[in-house]
Amino acid sequence: MNSLTIIVCSLLYLGLLFGIAFWAERRERTLVARQKQSLLNNPYIYALSLAVYCTAWTFYGSVGQAATQGINFLSVYIGPTLAAPLWWIVLRKIIRICKVHRITSIADFISARYGKNRGLGILVTVICVAGIIPYISIQLKATAVSFALLSGQSSATHKPSFLTDQAFYMTLLLGAFTILFGTRKLEATERHEGLVTAIAFESLVKLIAFLAVGLYVTFGLFNGPGDIFGRASQQPALQASLTFGPGHSSADWFWYTLLSIPAILFLPRQFQVAVVENVEERHLNKAMWLFPLYLFLITLFVLPVAFGGKLWFGNTGLDADGYVLSLPLLTGQKGLALLAYIGGLSAATSMIIVETTALSVMISNNVVMPWLVSRPAWQLKLGNQSSRFVMYTRRLAILVLLLISYGYYRDVSDRFSLVSVGMISFAAVAQFSPAIIGGICWKNGAQAGARLGLIVGTAIWFYTLIVPTLVPVLLPESLLNDGPFGLSFLKPQALFGLTSLTPIAHSVFWSLFFNVGCYVWGSINRPQTALDHNQAILFVDVFQFNRPSENTAIWKGKVSVDALRKLLITFFGPEQSQKTLERFARRNRLMDRQSYADPGLVTFTEKMLAGAIGTASARILVSSIAKEDPITVDEIIRILKTSQELMTVNKELERKSNELQQLTRQLSETNERLKQMDQQKDEFLSTITHEIRTPITSIRALTEILHDNDDVDTATRQQFLGTVIKESERLTRLINQVLDLERFESGRMRLHLEPLLLRDVIKDAVEATGQLASEKYVDVQFLADCPPTPVVADRDRLMQVLINLLSNAIKFCEPEKGRIIVRLVVEGTTCNVSVCDNGAGIDPALHELIFEKFYQVQGDHRKPKGSGLGLAITKKIIELHNGSIDVDSQPGHGSVFTFQLPLSTG
Ligand code: ADP
C-alpha cells in the first residue's frame, strides 16, 4: 500500500483523537453551566479506559505468541480476570486513600505511605522509568513495523536516518498530544477529561479492528473455527501448542498469571486510569465484569488468527507478530488491513500517551520538585511562576521520555519480541506489590522494610532479566553458562540452582521472594518514625477516617495563616487559593482572620500542595515555613486514638438515635391502634344503645297505652302484649349476644368440649329452624355424603353457629322460592360444613365486613332486622374451635357460608 496513504490515514486518525479530546475538554468546561455530568462519570468509559492494558503487545504480540506457544498467551488475561472481584477490596481502598491524600502516582503512593519519604518516591520513579522505557519503545517498534508491513517495505532493511523515519515523527506527534492533554492542569489529581475520553475511544477502535480481522480470517479465509482447528490438529507442531508441554509448564502458567495481577493495578498507566482518573468508586462494580469481558472479546480470535496465519503462510518465514496485518493485506483486503493498522496504532498510542503522562507526573512530583523545594533560593527565583515551572518540568519529562524510548527502539529493542519486553516491565512493577499491599493492610509495614524490599527485589529483577539481555554484546557468554567468577549458583537465569522455570518466572519467583522477605524483616526490625506510623494508620484504616485531612491532623508547631496562603498562591494563583481557603474555613466553621493556623489547616494545605507537586515536596515545603516541634510516636498514637474514640462515640450515638427513632415509630403505631380501638368502643356503645332503645321505646309506648286506657279491647290488648313479649325477647337475645361477644373478646368464654357427631348437630339445627323455614315456605335440605364425622366441640355453641347461619339464610331468601342446602364433606383431617342459599347474595366487597360486629348490609332485604352480631359471634366460636369460616357470594346469586373444623383424631 502506498506509504503516503498510510501516513495520511494515521494523521487523520490522530487528528480525530485530538478532536475528541478537545471536544471532551470543552464539554467539561461548560458542564456546570449546562448541569450535565462529566463524560468520565460513566462506568463504561471507565472500563474502556482500563483497557489501555491491551497494548500493541495484545494486538500484534499475542498472535505471535499464540503461533509459537499456543494458549500460553492467555495467562496475562486470565490473571486480571481472576483478580477482578478483588478490586472491590484492594482497588477501592487504594482509590479512597489516593482521593483522601491527593495522591497522584504510584511513586507518590509509596512515598506517602512510608512517612512521605522522598527517597522512596525517587526509587519508585527510577524503577518505573527503567522498567517502562523498553515497554514504550516496543510500542514505537510495533507502529514502525506495522507501517513497514503495510507499505510493503521490509522491516529488515536498514533503518532510515531518524529524519526520514516516520516513527520519529510519530513520537513527536504523540509527545504533542500528551503534552496538550496530559499536562493541562497543574493539579494532577484533577481529571484529564480529554485524555481519558480519547483513550476510551481508542480502546473501542482496537477492539473493533481486532474483531474484524478475527472474523475475516475465521469465516472469510477459512470455514469457521472448526475448520481452522481441524486443519491445525493435523499439524503436529500446532497441535502440541494447545496443551501444556515443554516450554509452557503449569508452573509458568502460574507465575505469568500471578504476574499480571499486580500489573493491572500498578503499571503506571493502569494506576493513572484506574485510580487517579476514577470519578466514582462504584464504577468499579461494573468495571469488575466489563473489563474481563473486554479481555475475553479481544482474545477471542487470537488463536484462530495465529493458526490461520500458520496454515495460510506455512513456513514462509513471515513474522507471526504481523499476522493481524499480513493476513488481510496479502489476501487482497486492503481496507481491512488499514483498519487493523489503525487498531494497532490505537493500542500503541493509547499506551504511550497514558504511560508518559503518568511517568511525567512522577518525575516532576517525586524527583524534581522535592529536590527543588528543599533549596530555599528557588522560591525567590521562581516567584509566582512555580506552577508554570511544574508544568514545564512535566512537558520536558514527556519529551525526554519519548525520545529515550525512541532511541531505545532504534538501538536495542530490535532484538526482543513484543511479549518478552512486556513481561520484563510486568516483573518490574510487580516489585511494588509488597510495599503497596503491605502498606494498606499492615500497620507495622515500615519505611526501612519497603526500601530494602524494593531495592533488593529490583536488583534481582535487573540481574536475572536485564543482565542476560546484555550478554553477547556487553558481557561474556560465560556469565550465563557458568555464573560470575565461575560461581554457578549465581547464574542469572538459574539462581541458587533453580532451573525448572522460564527466565521470567524464575526472576519473578526470586525477586518477589526476597522482596517480601526484606520488607517483612525490615519492618519488624526497624522502628517506625512518628510520621511513618501516622501515615500507616491513616492508610490502613482509611475507611474509618472519613475526613482525615480535618479530623486527624497530626501536627505540632506554629505557622501563620498568611504564610500558608502565600504558599498556596505560589502554585494555584490568588483566586483559587482564596476560594479553597474559604471553603475550608466554612466547612470547619473557622474564624476568618486567624493569625496562626491550626493543625487542620496545615494538613489541608499540605494535601492541596501534594495534589499538585507530590506528597514529599509538599511536606518539605510546609515544614520549611513552619516552626515544627518534634512529635513523638506516643503523641501520634494518642491523637489518633482520640479521634478514633470520637468516631466510635459518634457511631454509638448514631446507633442510639436509630434505636430511638425505631421506638418512636413503634410508639406512634401503638398509639394509632389504641385510638382506633377507642373509636370502635364508642361506635359499639352508640350502636348498642341504639339497638336497645328501639325495642324499649316500643315496649314503653305499648305498655303506656295499655296503662292509660282501660277500654282497650281484648284483641288489641292481646296483640299489644304479644308485641311487648316479642320485643322483650329480642332485647334479651341482644343482651345475651352482647354478653357472649364480650366474653369471647375478653377470653372468658369457656367451651364445654365433648366428642360428638357433626351430622347429628346439623340435623338438630335444621330441625330447630324448621318452624322458621316452613313459615316462609323455604325448602331446607341436608346432604351428608361421608362417614360419620366425629369432632370434639361445644355442642351448644355449634348449634348457635348453625342456627345463626340457617336463620340468616332463611331470612335472606325470598318466601316460597327459597332453597337451602346444608352440606357436610370431609377433606383429609378437616370437615367442611357449608350452608348454601339462593337468596339475596352479598357484594364481594362486603365479605369481610359482615363478620365485624354490628355490621349489617344496608338495603331493602333488611326487613327482618337482626343485631349485626350473629356472624361476629359465629366467627369467634369457629375460631375458638381452631377452625375458620368464609363466605362465597354474589349479589343475586345466593350465598355459601362454609366453615371448617378439625376432625377429632382420637
Ligand atoms: P344479623 O344478625 O343482622 O343477621 P349477621 O352478623 O348475622 O347479622 O349478618 C351480617 C350481615 O350479613 C347481615 O346484615 C346481612 O346483610 C349479611 N348476610 C348474612 N347472611 C346472609 C345471607 N345468607 N344472605 C345474604 N346476606 C347475608
mmCIF file of C-alpha atoms in Angstrom, residues 327-493:
data_model
loop_
_atom_site.group_PDB
_atom_site.id
_atom_site.type_symbol
_atom_site.label_atom_id
_atom_site.label_comp_id
_atom_site.label_asym_id
_atom_site.label_seq_id
_atom_site.Cartn_x
_atom_site.Cartn_y
_atom_site.Cartn_z
ATOM 1 C CA LEU A 327 -3.374 -11.897 6.584
ATOM 2 C CA PRO A 328 -5.821 -9.294 5.263
ATOM 3 C CA LEU A 329 -3.135 -7.484 3.285
ATOM 4 C CA LEU A 330 -1.815 -10.483 1.397
ATOM 5 C CA THR A 331 -5.299 -11.767 0.671
ATOM 6 C CA GLY A 332 -6.244 -8.514 -1.004
ATOM 7 C CA GLN A 333 -8.304 -6.901 1.757
ATOM 8 C CA LYS A 334 -6.540 -3.565 1.801
ATOM 9 C CA GLY A 335 -9.299 -1.737 3.645
ATOM 10 C CA LEU A 336 -9.328 -4.306 6.413
ATOM 11 C CA ALA A 337 -5.541 -4.210 6.612
ATOM 12 C CA LEU A 338 -5.725 -0.461 7.051
ATOM 13 C CA LEU A 339 -8.324 -0.875 9.805
ATOM 14 C CA ALA A 340 -6.053 -3.396 11.517
ATOM 15 C CA TYR A 341 -3.178 -0.948 11.235
ATOM 16 C CA ILE A 342 -5.316 1.786 12.842
ATOM 17 C CA GLY A 343 -6.312 -0.660 15.581
ATOM 18 C CA GLY A 344 -2.670 -1.426 16.288
ATOM 19 C CA LEU A 345 -1.887 2.256 16.223
ATOM 20 C CA SER A 346 -4.636 2.832 18.805
ATOM 21 C CA ALA A 347 -3.262 0.133 21.046
ATOM 22 C CA ALA A 348 0.248 1.541 20.876
ATOM 23 C CA THR A 349 -0.567 5.230 21.104
ATOM 24 C CA SER A 350 -3.007 4.946 23.996
ATOM 25 C CA MET A 351 -0.414 3.085 25.995
ATOM 26 C CA ILE A 352 2.320 5.599 25.171
ATOM 27 C CA ILE A 353 0.146 8.599 25.978
ATOM 28 C CA VAL A 354 -1.070 7.443 29.362
ATOM 29 C CA GLU A 355 2.219 5.890 30.377
ATOM 30 C CA THR A 356 4.238 9.016 29.632
ATOM 31 C CA THR A 357 1.688 11.223 31.366
ATOM 32 C CA ALA A 358 1.896 9.089 34.483
ATOM 33 C CA LEU A 359 5.679 8.932 34.386
ATOM 34 C CA SER A 360 5.983 12.680 33.822
ATOM 35 C CA VAL A 361 3.923 13.354 36.940
ATOM 36 C CA MET A 362 6.175 11.016 38.898
ATOM 37 C CA ILE A 363 9.305 12.664 37.618
ATOM 38 C CA SER A 364 8.090 16.168 38.347
ATOM 39 C CA ASN A 365 6.450 15.427 41.710
ATOM 40 C CA ASN A 366 8.777 12.871 43.159
ATOM 41 C CA VAL A 367 12.164 13.741 41.739
ATOM 42 C CA VAL A 368 12.381 17.319 40.516
ATOM 43 C CA MET A 369 10.065 19.133 42.912
ATOM 44 C CA PRO A 370 11.349 17.663 46.188
ATOM 45 C CA TRP A 371 14.853 18.493 45.104
ATOM 46 C CA LEU A 372 13.885 21.993 44.109
ATOM 47 C CA VAL A 373 11.713 22.912 47.073
ATOM 48 C CA SER A 374 14.357 21.820 49.501
ATOM 49 C CA ARG A 375 16.530 24.646 48.182
ATOM 50 C CA PRO A 376 15.450 27.919 49.807
ATOM 51 C CA ALA A 377 16.690 30.019 46.907
ATOM 52 C CA TRP A 378 14.193 28.520 44.484
ATOM 53 C CA GLN A 379 11.200 30.453 45.683
ATOM 54 C CA LEU A 380 12.932 33.764 45.183
ATOM 55 C CA LYS A 381 13.935 32.891 41.668
ATOM 56 C CA LEU A 382 10.656 31.437 40.528
ATOM 57 C CA GLY A 383 8.317 33.675 42.460
ATOM 58 C CA ASN A 384 4.811 33.125 41.238
ATOM 59 C CA GLN A 385 5.977 31.097 38.301
ATOM 60 C CA SER A 386 6.168 27.903 40.344
ATOM 61 C CA SER A 387 3.103 26.312 38.882
ATOM 62 C CA ARG A 388 4.291 27.034 35.394
ATOM 63 C CA PHE A 389 7.630 25.545 36.291
ATOM 64 C CA VAL A 390 5.979 22.292 37.398
ATOM 65 C CA MET A 391 4.113 22.153 34.100
ATOM 66 C CA TYR A 392 7.242 22.705 32.080
ATOM 67 C CA THR A 393 9.024 20.029 34.041
ATOM 68 C CA ARG A 394 6.275 17.597 33.132
ATOM 69 C CA ARG A 395 6.288 18.576 29.489
ATOM 70 C CA LEU A 396 10.009 18.269 29.293
ATOM 71 C CA ALA A 397 9.827 14.904 31.041
ATOM 72 C CA ILE A 398 7.338 13.677 28.466
ATOM 73 C CA LEU A 399 9.556 14.710 25.580
ATOM 74 C CA VAL A 400 12.683 13.269 27.133
ATOM 75 C CA LEU A 401 10.951 10.003 27.977
ATOM 76 C CA LEU A 402 9.644 9.661 24.450
ATOM 77 C CA LEU A 403 12.987 10.471 22.897
ATOM 78 C CA ILE A 404 14.796 7.984 25.108
ATOM 79 C CA SER A 405 12.200 5.377 24.189
ATOM 80 C CA TYR A 406 12.703 6.192 20.553
ATOM 81 C CA GLY A 407 16.453 5.863 20.917
ATOM 82 C CA TYR A 408 15.991 2.592 22.743
ATOM 83 C CA TYR A 409 13.758 1.354 19.969
ATOM 84 C CA ARG A 410 16.324 2.196 17.301
ATOM 85 C CA ASP A 411 19.268 0.689 19.048
ATOM 86 C CA VAL A 412 18.158 -2.018 21.433
ATOM 87 C CA SER A 413 14.605 -3.226 21.272
ATOM 88 C CA ASP A 414 15.019 -4.749 17.871
ATOM 89 C CA ARG A 415 16.376 -7.853 19.412
ATOM 90 C CA PHE A 416 13.328 -8.677 21.514
ATOM 91 C CA SER A 417 9.822 -9.738 20.809
ATOM 92 C CA LEU A 418 6.846 -7.681 21.947
ATOM 93 C CA VAL A 419 5.874 -10.146 24.590
ATOM 94 C CA SER A 420 9.193 -10.618 26.307
ATOM 95 C CA VAL A 421 9.725 -6.891 26.824
ATOM 96 C CA GLY A 422 6.197 -6.503 28.158
ATOM 97 C CA MET A 423 6.786 -9.284 30.635
ATOM 98 C CA ILE A 424 10.013 -7.636 31.813
ATOM 99 C CA SER A 425 8.039 -4.477 32.601
ATOM 100 C CA PHE A 426 5.395 -6.506 34.410
ATOM 101 C CA ALA A 427 8.103 -8.072 36.524
ATOM 102 C CA ALA A 428 9.475 -4.627 37.360
ATOM 103 C CA VAL A 429 6.188 -3.206 38.636
ATOM 104 C CA ALA A 430 5.433 -6.428 40.494
ATOM 105 C CA GLN A 431 8.185 -5.289 42.843
ATOM 106 C CA PHE A 432 5.823 -2.639 44.195
ATOM 107 C CA SER A 433 3.230 -5.107 45.374
ATOM 108 C CA PRO A 434 4.708 -5.998 48.788
ATOM 109 C CA ALA A 435 5.128 -2.321 49.696
ATOM 110 C CA ILE A 436 1.640 -1.407 48.464
ATOM 111 C CA ILE A 437 -0.367 -4.378 49.624
ATOM 112 C CA GLY A 438 1.539 -4.453 52.900
ATOM 113 C CA GLY A 439 1.068 -0.702 53.119
ATOM 114 C CA ILE A 440 -2.710 -0.858 53.009
ATOM 115 C CA CYS A 441 -3.181 -3.892 55.236
ATOM 116 C CA TRP A 442 -0.339 -3.961 57.714
ATOM 117 C CA LYS A 443 0.171 -1.081 60.113
ATOM 118 C CA ASN A 444 3.652 -2.214 61.049
ATOM 119 C CA GLY A 445 4.884 -2.112 57.452
ATOM 120 C CA ALA A 446 7.731 0.395 57.753
ATOM 121 C CA GLN A 447 9.816 2.637 55.572
ATOM 122 C CA ALA A 448 13.013 0.673 56.095
ATOM 123 C CA GLY A 449 11.324 -2.560 55.057
ATOM 124 C CA ALA A 450 9.769 -1.021 51.976
ATOM 125 C CA ARG A 451 13.051 0.486 50.872
ATOM 126 C CA LEU A 452 15.021 -2.687 51.445
ATOM 127 C CA GLY A 453 12.424 -4.860 49.724
ATOM 128 C CA LEU A 454 12.224 -2.572 46.701
ATOM 129 C CA ILE A 455 15.989 -2.291 46.304
ATOM 130 C CA VAL A 456 16.685 -5.989 46.708
ATOM 131 C CA GLY A 457 13.717 -7.061 44.582
ATOM 132 C CA THR A 458 14.622 -4.694 41.769
ATOM 133 C CA ALA A 459 18.272 -5.657 41.938
ATOM 134 C CA ILE A 460 17.344 -9.296 41.469
ATOM 135 C CA TRP A 461 14.970 -8.349 38.676
ATOM 136 C CA PHE A 462 17.804 -6.484 36.981
ATOM 137 C CA TYR A 463 20.298 -9.246 37.499
ATOM 138 C CA THR A 464 18.059 -12.045 36.307
ATOM 139 C CA LEU A 465 16.232 -10.336 33.460
ATOM 140 C CA ILE A 466 18.220 -7.347 32.202
ATOM 141 C CA VAL A 467 21.775 -8.607 32.622
ATOM 142 C CA PRO A 468 21.175 -11.659 30.401
ATOM 143 C CA THR A 469 19.978 -9.375 27.596
ATOM 144 C CA LEU A 470 23.358 -7.670 27.617
ATOM 145 C CA VAL A 471 25.216 -10.907 27.268
ATOM 146 C CA PRO A 472 26.569 -11.271 23.817
ATOM 147 C CA VAL A 473 27.145 -7.531 23.403
ATOM 148 C CA LEU A 474 28.434 -6.166 26.697
ATOM 149 C CA LEU A 475 29.049 -9.185 28.859
ATOM 150 C CA PRO A 476 30.729 -12.512 28.210
ATOM 151 C CA GLU A 477 28.663 -15.575 27.485
ATOM 152 C CA SER A 478 30.304 -17.428 30.340
ATOM 153 C CA LEU A 479 28.251 -15.353 32.754
ATOM 154 C CA LEU A 480 25.124 -17.166 31.680
ATOM 155 C CA ASN A 481 26.674 -20.576 31.409
ATOM 156 C CA ASP A 482 28.989 -20.692 34.400
ATOM 157 C CA GLY A 483 27.890 -17.802 36.590
ATOM 158 C CA PRO A 484 30.005 -14.796 37.623
ATOM 159 C CA PHE A 485 33.540 -15.793 38.565
ATOM 160 C CA GLY A 486 32.572 -19.366 37.973
ATOM 161 C CA LEU A 487 30.084 -19.311 40.875
ATOM 162 C CA SER A 488 27.435 -21.494 39.295
ATOM 163 C CA PHE A 489 24.787 -20.874 41.986
ATOM 164 C CA LEU A 490 24.759 -17.225 40.878
ATOM 165 C CA LYS A 491 23.951 -17.920 37.242
ATOM 166 C CA PRO A 492 21.487 -15.126 36.321
ATOM 167 C CA GLN A 493 18.938 -17.490 34.841
#
